[in-house]
mmCIF file of C-alpha atoms in Angstrom:
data_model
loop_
_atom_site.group_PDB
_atom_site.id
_atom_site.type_symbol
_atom_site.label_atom_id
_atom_site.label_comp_id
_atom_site.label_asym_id
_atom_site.label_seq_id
_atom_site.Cartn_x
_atom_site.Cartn_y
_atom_site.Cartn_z
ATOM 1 C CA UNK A 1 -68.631 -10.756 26.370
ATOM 2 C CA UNK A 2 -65.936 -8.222 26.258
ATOM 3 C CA UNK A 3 -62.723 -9.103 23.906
ATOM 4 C CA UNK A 4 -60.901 -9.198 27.606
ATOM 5 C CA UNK A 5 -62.923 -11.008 29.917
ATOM 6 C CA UNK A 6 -61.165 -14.551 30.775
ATOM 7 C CA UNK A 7 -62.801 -17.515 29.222
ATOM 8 C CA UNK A 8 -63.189 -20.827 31.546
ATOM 9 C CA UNK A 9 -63.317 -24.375 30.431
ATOM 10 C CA UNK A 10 -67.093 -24.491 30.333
ATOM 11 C CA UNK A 11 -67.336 -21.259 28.219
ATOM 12 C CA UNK A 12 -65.454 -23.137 25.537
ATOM 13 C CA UNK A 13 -67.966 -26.042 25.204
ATOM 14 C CA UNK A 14 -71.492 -23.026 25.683
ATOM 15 C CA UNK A 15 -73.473 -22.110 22.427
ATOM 16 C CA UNK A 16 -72.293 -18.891 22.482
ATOM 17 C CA UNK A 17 -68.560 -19.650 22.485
ATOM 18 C CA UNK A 18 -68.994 -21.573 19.297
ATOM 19 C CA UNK A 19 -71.118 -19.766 17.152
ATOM 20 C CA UNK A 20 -68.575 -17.193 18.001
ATOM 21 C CA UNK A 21 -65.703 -19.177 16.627
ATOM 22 C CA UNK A 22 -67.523 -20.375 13.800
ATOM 23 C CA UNK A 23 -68.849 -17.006 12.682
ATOM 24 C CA UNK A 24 -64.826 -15.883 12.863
ATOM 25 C CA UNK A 25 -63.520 -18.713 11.549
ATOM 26 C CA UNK A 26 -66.023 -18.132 8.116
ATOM 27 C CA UNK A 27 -64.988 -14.784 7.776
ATOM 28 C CA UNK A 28 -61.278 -15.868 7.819
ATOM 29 C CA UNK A 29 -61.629 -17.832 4.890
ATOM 30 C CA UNK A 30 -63.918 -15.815 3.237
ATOM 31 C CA UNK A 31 -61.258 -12.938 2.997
ATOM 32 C CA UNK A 32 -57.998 -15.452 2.600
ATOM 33 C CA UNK A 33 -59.904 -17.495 -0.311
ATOM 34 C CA UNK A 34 -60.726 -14.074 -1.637
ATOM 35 C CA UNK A 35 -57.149 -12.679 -1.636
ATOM 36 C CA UNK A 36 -55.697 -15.861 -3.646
ATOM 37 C CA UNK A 37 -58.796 -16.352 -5.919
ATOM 38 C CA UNK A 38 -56.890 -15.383 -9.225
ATOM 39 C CA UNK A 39 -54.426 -17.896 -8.060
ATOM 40 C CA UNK A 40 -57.051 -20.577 -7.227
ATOM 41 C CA UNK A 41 -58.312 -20.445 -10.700
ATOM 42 C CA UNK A 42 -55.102 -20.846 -12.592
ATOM 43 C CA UNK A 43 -54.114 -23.731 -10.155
ATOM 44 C CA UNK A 44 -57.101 -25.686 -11.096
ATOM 45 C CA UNK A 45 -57.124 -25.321 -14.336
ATOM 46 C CA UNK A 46 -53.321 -26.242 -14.619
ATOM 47 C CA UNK A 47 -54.320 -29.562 -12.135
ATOM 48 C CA UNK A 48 -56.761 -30.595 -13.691
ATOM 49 C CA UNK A 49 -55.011 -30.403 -17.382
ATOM 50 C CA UNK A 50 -57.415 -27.762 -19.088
ATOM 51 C CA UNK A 51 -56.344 -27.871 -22.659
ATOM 52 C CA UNK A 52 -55.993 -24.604 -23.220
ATOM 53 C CA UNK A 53 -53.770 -24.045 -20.262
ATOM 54 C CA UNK A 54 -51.314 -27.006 -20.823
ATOM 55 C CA UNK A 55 -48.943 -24.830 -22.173
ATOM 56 C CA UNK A 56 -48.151 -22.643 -19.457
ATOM 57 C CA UNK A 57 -48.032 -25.225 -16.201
ATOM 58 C CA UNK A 58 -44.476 -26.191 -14.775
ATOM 59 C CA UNK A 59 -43.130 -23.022 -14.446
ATOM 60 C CA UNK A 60 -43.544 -20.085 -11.487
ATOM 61 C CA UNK A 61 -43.867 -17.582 -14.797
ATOM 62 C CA UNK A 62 -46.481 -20.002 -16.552
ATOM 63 C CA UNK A 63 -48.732 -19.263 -13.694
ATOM 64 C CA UNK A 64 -48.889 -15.152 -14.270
ATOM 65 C CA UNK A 65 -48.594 -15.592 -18.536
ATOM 66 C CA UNK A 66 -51.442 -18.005 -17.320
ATOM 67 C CA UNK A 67 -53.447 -15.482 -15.512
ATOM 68 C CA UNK A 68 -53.019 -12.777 -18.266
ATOM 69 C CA UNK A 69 -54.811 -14.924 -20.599
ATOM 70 C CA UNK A 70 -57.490 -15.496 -18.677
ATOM 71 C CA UNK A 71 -57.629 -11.304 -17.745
ATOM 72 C CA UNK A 72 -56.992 -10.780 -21.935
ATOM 73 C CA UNK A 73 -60.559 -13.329 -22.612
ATOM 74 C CA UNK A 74 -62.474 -12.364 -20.285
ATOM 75 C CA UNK A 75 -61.534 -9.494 -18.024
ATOM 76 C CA UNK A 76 -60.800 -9.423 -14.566
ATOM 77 C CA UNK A 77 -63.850 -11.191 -13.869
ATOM 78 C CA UNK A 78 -62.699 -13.726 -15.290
ATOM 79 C CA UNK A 79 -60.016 -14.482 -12.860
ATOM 80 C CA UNK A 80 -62.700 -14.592 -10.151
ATOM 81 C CA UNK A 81 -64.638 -17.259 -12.467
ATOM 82 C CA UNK A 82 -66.315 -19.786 -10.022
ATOM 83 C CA UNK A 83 -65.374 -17.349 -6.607
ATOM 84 C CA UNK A 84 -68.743 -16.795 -6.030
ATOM 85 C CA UNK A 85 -69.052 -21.084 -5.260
ATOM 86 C CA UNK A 86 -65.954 -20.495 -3.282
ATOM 87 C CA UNK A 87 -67.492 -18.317 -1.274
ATOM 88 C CA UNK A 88 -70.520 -20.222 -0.075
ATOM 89 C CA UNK A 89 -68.457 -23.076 0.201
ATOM 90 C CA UNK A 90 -65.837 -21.275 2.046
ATOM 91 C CA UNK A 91 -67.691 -19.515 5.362
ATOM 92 C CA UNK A 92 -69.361 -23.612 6.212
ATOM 93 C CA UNK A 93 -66.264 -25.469 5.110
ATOM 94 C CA UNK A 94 -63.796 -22.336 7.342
ATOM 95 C CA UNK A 95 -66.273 -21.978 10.379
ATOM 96 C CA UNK A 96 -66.619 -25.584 10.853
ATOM 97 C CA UNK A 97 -63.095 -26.315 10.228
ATOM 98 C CA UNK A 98 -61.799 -23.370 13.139
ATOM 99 C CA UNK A 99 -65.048 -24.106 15.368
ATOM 100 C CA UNK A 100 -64.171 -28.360 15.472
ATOM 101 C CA UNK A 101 -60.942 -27.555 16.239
ATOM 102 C CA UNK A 102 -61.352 -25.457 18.719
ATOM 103 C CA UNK A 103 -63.633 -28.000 20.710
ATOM 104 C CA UNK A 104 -61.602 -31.036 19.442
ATOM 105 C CA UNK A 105 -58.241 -28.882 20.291
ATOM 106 C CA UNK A 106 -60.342 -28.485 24.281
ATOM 107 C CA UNK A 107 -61.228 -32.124 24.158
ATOM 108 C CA UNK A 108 -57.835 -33.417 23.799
ATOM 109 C CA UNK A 109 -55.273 -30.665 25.409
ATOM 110 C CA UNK A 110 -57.061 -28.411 27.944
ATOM 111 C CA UNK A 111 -54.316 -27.009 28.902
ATOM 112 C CA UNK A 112 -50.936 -26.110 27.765
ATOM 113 C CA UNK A 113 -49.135 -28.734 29.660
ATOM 114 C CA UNK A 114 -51.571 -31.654 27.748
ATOM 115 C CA UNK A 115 -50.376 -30.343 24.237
ATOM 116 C CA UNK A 116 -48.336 -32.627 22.302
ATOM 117 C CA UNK A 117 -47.279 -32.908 18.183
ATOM 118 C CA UNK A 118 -49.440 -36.418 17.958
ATOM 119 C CA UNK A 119 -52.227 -34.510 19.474
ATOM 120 C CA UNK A 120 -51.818 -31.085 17.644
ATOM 121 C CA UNK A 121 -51.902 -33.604 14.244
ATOM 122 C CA UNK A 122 -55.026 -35.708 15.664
ATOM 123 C CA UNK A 123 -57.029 -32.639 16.242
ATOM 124 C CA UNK A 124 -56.521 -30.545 13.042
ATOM 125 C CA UNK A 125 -57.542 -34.164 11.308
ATOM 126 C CA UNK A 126 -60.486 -34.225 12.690
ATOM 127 C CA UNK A 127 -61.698 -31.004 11.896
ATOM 128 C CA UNK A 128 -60.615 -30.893 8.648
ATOM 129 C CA UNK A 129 -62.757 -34.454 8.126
ATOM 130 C CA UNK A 130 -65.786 -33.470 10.083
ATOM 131 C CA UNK A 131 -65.372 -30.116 7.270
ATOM 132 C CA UNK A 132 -65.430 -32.135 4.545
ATOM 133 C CA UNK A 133 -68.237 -34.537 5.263
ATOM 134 C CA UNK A 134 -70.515 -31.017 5.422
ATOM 135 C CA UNK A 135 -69.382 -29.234 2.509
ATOM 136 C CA UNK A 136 -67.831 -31.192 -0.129
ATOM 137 C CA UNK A 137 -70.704 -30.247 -2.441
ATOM 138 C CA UNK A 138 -69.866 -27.235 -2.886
ATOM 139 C CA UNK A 139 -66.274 -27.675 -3.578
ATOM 140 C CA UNK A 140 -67.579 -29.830 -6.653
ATOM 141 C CA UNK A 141 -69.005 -27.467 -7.667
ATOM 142 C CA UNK A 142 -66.765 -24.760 -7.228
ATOM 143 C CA UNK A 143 -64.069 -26.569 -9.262
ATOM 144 C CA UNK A 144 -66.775 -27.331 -11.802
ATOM 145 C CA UNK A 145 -67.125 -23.737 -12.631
ATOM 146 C CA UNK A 146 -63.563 -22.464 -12.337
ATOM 147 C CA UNK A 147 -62.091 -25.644 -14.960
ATOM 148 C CA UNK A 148 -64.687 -24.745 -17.588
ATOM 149 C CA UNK A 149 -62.695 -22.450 -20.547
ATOM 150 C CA UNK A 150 -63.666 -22.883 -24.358
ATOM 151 C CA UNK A 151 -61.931 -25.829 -25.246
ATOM 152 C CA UNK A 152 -62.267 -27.993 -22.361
ATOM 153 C CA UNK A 153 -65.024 -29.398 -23.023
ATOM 154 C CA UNK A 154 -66.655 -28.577 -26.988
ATOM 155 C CA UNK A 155 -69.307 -30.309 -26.384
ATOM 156 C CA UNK A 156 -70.758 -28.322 -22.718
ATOM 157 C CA UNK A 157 -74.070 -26.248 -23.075
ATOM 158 C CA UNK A 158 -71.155 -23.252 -21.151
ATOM 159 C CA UNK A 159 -68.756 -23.715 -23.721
ATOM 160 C CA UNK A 160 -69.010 -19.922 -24.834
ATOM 161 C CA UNK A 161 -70.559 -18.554 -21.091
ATOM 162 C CA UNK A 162 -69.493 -18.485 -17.476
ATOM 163 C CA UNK A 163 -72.267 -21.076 -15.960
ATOM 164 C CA UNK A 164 -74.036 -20.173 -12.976
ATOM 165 C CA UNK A 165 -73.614 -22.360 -9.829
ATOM 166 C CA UNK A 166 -77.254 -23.143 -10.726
ATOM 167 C CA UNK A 167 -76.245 -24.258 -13.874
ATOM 168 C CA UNK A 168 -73.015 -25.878 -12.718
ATOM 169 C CA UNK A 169 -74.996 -28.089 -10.179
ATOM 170 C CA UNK A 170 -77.849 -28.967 -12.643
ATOM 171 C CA UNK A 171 -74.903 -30.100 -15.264
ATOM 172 C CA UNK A 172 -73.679 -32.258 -12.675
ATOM 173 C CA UNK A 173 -76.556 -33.848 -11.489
ATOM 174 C CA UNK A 174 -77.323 -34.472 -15.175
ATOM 175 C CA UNK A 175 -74.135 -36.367 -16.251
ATOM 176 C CA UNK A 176 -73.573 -39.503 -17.044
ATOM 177 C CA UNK A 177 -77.224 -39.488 -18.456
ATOM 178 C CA UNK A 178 -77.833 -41.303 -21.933
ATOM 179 C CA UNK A 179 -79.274 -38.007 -22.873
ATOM 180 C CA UNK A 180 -76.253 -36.255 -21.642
ATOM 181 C CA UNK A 181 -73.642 -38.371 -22.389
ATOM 182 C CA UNK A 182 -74.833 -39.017 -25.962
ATOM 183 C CA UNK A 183 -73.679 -35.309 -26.927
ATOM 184 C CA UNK A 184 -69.760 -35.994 -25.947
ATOM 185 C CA UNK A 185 -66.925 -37.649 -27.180
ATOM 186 C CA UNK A 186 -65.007 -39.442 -24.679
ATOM 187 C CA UNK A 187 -61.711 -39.620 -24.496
ATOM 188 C CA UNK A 188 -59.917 -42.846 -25.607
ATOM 189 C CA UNK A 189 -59.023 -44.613 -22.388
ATOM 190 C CA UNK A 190 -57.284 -48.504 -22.526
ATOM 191 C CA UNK A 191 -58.550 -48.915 -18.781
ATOM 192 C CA UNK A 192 -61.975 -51.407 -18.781
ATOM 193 C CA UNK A 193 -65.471 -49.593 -17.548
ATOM 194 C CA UNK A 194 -66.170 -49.494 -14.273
ATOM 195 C CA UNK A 195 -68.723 -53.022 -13.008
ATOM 196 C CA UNK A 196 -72.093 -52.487 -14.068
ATOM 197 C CA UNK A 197 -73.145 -52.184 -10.211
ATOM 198 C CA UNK A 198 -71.151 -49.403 -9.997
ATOM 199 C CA UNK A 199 -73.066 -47.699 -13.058
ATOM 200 C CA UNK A 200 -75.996 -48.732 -11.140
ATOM 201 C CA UNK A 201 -75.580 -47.307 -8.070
ATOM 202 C CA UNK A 202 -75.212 -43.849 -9.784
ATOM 203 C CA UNK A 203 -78.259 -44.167 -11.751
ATOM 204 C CA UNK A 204 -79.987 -45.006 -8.945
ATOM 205 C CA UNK A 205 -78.220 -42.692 -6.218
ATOM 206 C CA UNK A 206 -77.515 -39.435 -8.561
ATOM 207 C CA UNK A 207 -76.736 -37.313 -5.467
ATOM 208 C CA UNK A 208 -73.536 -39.062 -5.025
ATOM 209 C CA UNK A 209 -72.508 -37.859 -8.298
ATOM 210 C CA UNK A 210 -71.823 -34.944 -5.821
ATOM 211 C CA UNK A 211 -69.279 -36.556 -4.304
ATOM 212 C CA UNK A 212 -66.688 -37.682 -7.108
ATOM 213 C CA UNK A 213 -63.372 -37.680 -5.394
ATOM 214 C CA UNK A 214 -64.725 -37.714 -1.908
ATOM 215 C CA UNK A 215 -62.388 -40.616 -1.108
ATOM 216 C CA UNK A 216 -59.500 -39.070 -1.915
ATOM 217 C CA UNK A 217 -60.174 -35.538 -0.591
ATOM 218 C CA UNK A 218 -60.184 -37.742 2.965
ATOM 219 C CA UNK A 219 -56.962 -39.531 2.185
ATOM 220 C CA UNK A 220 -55.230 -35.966 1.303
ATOM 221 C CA UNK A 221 -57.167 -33.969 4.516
ATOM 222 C CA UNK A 222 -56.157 -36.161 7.659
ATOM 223 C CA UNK A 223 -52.058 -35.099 6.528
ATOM 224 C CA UNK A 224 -52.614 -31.574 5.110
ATOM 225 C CA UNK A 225 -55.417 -30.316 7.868
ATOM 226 C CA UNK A 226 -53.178 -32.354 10.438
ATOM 227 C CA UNK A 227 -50.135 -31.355 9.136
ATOM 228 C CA UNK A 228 -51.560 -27.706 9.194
ATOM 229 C CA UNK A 229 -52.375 -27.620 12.514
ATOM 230 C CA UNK A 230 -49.161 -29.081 14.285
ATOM 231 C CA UNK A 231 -47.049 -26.698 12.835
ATOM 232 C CA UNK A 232 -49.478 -23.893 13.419
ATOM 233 C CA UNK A 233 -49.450 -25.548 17.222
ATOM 234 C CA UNK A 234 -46.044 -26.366 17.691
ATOM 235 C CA UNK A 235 -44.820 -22.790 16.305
ATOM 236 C CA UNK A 236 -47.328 -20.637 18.976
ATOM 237 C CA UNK A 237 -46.260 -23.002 21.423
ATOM 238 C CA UNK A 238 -42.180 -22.790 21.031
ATOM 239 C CA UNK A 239 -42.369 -18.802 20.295
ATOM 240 C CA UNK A 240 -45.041 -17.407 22.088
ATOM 241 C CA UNK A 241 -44.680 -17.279 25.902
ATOM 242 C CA UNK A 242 -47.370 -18.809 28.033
ATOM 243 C CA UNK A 243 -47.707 -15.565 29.999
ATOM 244 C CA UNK A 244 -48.457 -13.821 26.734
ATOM 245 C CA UNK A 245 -50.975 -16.430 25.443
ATOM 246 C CA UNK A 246 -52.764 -15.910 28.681
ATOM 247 C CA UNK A 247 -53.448 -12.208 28.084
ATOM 248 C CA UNK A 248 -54.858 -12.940 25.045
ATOM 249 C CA UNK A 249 -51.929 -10.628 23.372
ATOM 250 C CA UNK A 250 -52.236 -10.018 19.356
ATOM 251 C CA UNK A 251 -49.573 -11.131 17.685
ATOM 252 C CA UNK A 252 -50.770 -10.803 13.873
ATOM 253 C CA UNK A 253 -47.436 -10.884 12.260
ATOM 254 C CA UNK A 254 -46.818 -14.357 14.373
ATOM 255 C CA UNK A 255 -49.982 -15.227 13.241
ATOM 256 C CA UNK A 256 -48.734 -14.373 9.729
ATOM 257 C CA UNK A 257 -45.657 -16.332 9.581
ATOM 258 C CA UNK A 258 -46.716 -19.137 11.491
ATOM 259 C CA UNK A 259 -49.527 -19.457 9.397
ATOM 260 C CA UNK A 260 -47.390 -19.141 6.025
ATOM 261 C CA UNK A 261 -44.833 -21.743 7.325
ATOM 262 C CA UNK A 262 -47.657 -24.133 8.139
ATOM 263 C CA UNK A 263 -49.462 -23.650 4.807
ATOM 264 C CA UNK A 264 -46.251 -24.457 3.164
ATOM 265 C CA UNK A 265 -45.105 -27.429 4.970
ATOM 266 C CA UNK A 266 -49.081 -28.906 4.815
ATOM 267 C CA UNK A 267 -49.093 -28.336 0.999
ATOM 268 C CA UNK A 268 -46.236 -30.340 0.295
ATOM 269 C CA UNK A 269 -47.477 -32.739 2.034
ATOM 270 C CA UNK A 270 -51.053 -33.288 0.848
ATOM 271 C CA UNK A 271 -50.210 -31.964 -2.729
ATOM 272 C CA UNK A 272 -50.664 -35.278 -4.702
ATOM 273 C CA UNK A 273 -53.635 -36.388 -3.357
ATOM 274 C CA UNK A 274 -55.150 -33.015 -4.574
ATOM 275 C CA UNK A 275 -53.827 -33.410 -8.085
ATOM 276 C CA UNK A 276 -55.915 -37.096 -7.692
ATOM 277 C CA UNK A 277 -58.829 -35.016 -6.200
ATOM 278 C CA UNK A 278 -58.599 -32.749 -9.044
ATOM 279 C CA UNK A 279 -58.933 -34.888 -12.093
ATOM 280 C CA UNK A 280 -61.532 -37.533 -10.431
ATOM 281 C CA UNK A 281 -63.508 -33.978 -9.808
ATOM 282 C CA UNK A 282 -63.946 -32.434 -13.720
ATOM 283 C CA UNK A 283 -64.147 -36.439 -14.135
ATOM 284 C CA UNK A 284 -67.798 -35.732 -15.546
ATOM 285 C CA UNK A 285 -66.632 -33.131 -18.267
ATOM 286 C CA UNK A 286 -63.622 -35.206 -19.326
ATOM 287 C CA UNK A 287 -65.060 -38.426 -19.532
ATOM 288 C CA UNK A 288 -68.713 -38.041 -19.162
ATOM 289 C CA UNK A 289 -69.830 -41.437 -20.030
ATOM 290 C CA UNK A 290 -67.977 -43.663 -17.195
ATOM 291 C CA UNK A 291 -67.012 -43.254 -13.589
ATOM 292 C CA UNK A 292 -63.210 -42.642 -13.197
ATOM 293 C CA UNK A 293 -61.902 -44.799 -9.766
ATOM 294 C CA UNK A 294 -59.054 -43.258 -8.022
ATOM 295 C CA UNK A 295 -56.693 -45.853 -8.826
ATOM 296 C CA UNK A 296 -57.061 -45.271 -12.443
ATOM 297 C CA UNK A 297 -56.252 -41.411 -12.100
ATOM 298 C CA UNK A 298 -53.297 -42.727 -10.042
ATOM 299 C CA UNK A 299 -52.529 -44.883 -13.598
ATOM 300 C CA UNK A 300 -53.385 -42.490 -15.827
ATOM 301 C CA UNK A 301 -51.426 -39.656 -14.102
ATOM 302 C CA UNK A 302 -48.731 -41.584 -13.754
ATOM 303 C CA UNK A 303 -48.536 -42.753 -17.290
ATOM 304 C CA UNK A 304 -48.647 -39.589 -18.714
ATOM 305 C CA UNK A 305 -46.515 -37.697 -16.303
ATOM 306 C CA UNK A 306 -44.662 -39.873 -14.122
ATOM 307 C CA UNK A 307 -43.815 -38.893 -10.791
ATOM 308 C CA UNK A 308 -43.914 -35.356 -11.556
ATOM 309 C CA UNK A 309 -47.491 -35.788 -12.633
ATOM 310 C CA UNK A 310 -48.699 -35.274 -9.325
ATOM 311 C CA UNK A 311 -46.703 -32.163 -8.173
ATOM 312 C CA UNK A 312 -48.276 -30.488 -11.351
ATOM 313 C CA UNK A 313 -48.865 -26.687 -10.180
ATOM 314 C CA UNK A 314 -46.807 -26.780 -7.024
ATOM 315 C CA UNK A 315 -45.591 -23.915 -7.047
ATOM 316 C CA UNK A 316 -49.020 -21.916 -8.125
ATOM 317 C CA UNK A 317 -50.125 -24.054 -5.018
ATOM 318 C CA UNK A 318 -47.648 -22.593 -2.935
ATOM 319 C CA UNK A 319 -48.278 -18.828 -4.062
ATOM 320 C CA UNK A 320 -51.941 -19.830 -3.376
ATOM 321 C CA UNK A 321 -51.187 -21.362 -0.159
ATOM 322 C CA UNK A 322 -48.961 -20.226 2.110
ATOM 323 C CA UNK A 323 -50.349 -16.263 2.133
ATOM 324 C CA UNK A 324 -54.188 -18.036 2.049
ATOM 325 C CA UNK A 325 -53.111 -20.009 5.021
ATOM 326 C CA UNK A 326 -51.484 -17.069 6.849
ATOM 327 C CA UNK A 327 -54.139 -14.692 6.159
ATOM 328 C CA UNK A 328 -56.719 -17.376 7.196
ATOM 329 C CA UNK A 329 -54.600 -18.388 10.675
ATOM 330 C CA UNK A 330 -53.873 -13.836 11.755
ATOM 331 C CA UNK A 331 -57.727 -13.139 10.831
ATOM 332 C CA UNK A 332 -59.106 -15.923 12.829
ATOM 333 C CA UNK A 333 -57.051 -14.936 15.407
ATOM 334 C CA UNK A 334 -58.210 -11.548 14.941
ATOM 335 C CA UNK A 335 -62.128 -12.375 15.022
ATOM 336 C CA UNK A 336 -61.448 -14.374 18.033
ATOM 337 C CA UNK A 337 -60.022 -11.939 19.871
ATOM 338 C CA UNK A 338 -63.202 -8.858 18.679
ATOM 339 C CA UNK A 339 -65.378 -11.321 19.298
ATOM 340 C CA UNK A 340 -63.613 -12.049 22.995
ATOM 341 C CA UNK A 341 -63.203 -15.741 22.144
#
């Protein structure tokens, strides 16, 4: 298909047309996630209250000071410490993401004149769940391998290595084992255990250790993928001419601010939920003999912290997010338009 040739209705919904979007929709995120990874690393490790990084989160220089240390230990491969997970989390979780919109985005406004800001919301949602469902995996494990530093957990078989996503995944599945769990100390916690059926369930069901923080990751994806999307939508649709659209005109430094404005706007938005997402996550290494709920990390963040507890990071997040989300949005719209899509 040539990168001009008009695209109907029905070419939208054919094989071809999504594998397309998917395959540029993956390599959007791949390059975005890897322009920010230094960032990405420093943000989780301040979220998820690494000890050794305490010390430098709340402030925009903490971040960089942050980032040195890391570079000073371990090099600069250090700051790309659990990238590798990123990535083959990233190309599923972005081509999914970009391809269900597009269809969900045909579904519910095939044509300009049927877009509106409830619909714009509804449809980034719903990609950004469908995402999830598919890869959330692999953003455990990701996280997993970029929170691990020398003091965060003493008792980890990695606590002088980088572990593998092999290993990472095999530690995970592990936890929470008598064997396991016998070689940590937990951390003193007034909150009561979790019901025994809960404890259960796990033993019986260890896949869904896989999935600690699952719930939450929903609850924070319907606003910020929603969010995302509207103001991506609502921004093309106020400053780029129909006439233009129709042509298929690049616009990449549109692309780039309207992106950037949307990645800000979503991240405020969604920003606690991920700080919840975060700690229920490295749950395993922090407290690896019990199942933290999300309404004790709500509790427990809340008690340490207050309300600032969960905006922890922010403004990492936003040096992470806003050019991740921009760069993500212009190279999308860049594949889309090689690939004639």
């Amino acid at each position: 298909m040539s990168p001009n040739a008009s695209t109907t209705p029905r070419d939208k919904q054919s094989l071809d047309y999504i594998l397309r979007s998917g395959f540029a929709g993956g390599v959007a995120g791949c390059v975005a996630k890897t322009v920010v990874a230094p960032l990405d690393r420093v943000k989780i490790l301040f979220q998820a209250s690494n000890p050794d990084f305490k010390k430098y989160a709340g402030t925009w220089s903490g971040a960089f000071r942050a980032g040195a240390e890391i570079y000073k230990e371990g090099g600069g491969w250090a700051l790309f410490q659990g990238h590798s997970a990123t990535l083959i989390r990233i190309f599923p979780y972005a081509a999914i993401k970009f391809m269900a919109y597009d269809q969900v985005h045909h579904v519910l406004m095939p044509t300009r004149a049927d877009e509106t800001n409830l619909r714009r919301f509804a449809a980034g949602a719903f990609s950004g769940t469908i995402t999830v469902f598919f890869t959330y995996p692999l953003e455990l494990i990701r996280v997993r391998m970029a929170f691990q530093t020398r003091n965060s957990n003493p008792s980890s078989p990695f606590k002088d290595t980088r572990p593998t996503f092999i290993q990472a995944m095999r530690y995970l599945y592990r936890e929470g084992t008598p064997a396991l769990a016998s070689t940590h100390t937990p951390i003193p916690s007034s909150s009561a255990p979790p019901p025994s059926a809960t404890k259960k369930l796990f033993h019986y069901f260890p896949i869904l250790k896989f999935y600690r923080g699952f719930t939450v990751t929903i609850a924070g994806m319907i606003p910020y993928a929603g969010t995302s999307f509207l103001v991506w939508g609502f921004l093309r649709a106020r400053f780029l001419p129909p006439k233009e659209a129709s042509r298929k005109q690049r616009t990449p430094m549109a692309d780039l601010t309207f992106g950037a404005i949307s990645g800000a706007i979503s991240q405020t938005v969604s920003y606690p939920f991920e700080i919840v997402r975060r700690r229920m996550q490295v749950g395993g290494l922090t407290r690896p003999d019990r199942w933290l709920g999300w309404s004790e990390t709500v509790r427990d963040i809340w008690r340490a912290n207050g309300w600032r507890g969960f905006y922890v990071g922010l403004g990492i997040g936003y040096l992470k997010v806003v050019p991740m989300t921009a760069v993500s949005f212009a190279v999308w719209q860049a594949g889309k338009h090689v690939l004639g899509v």
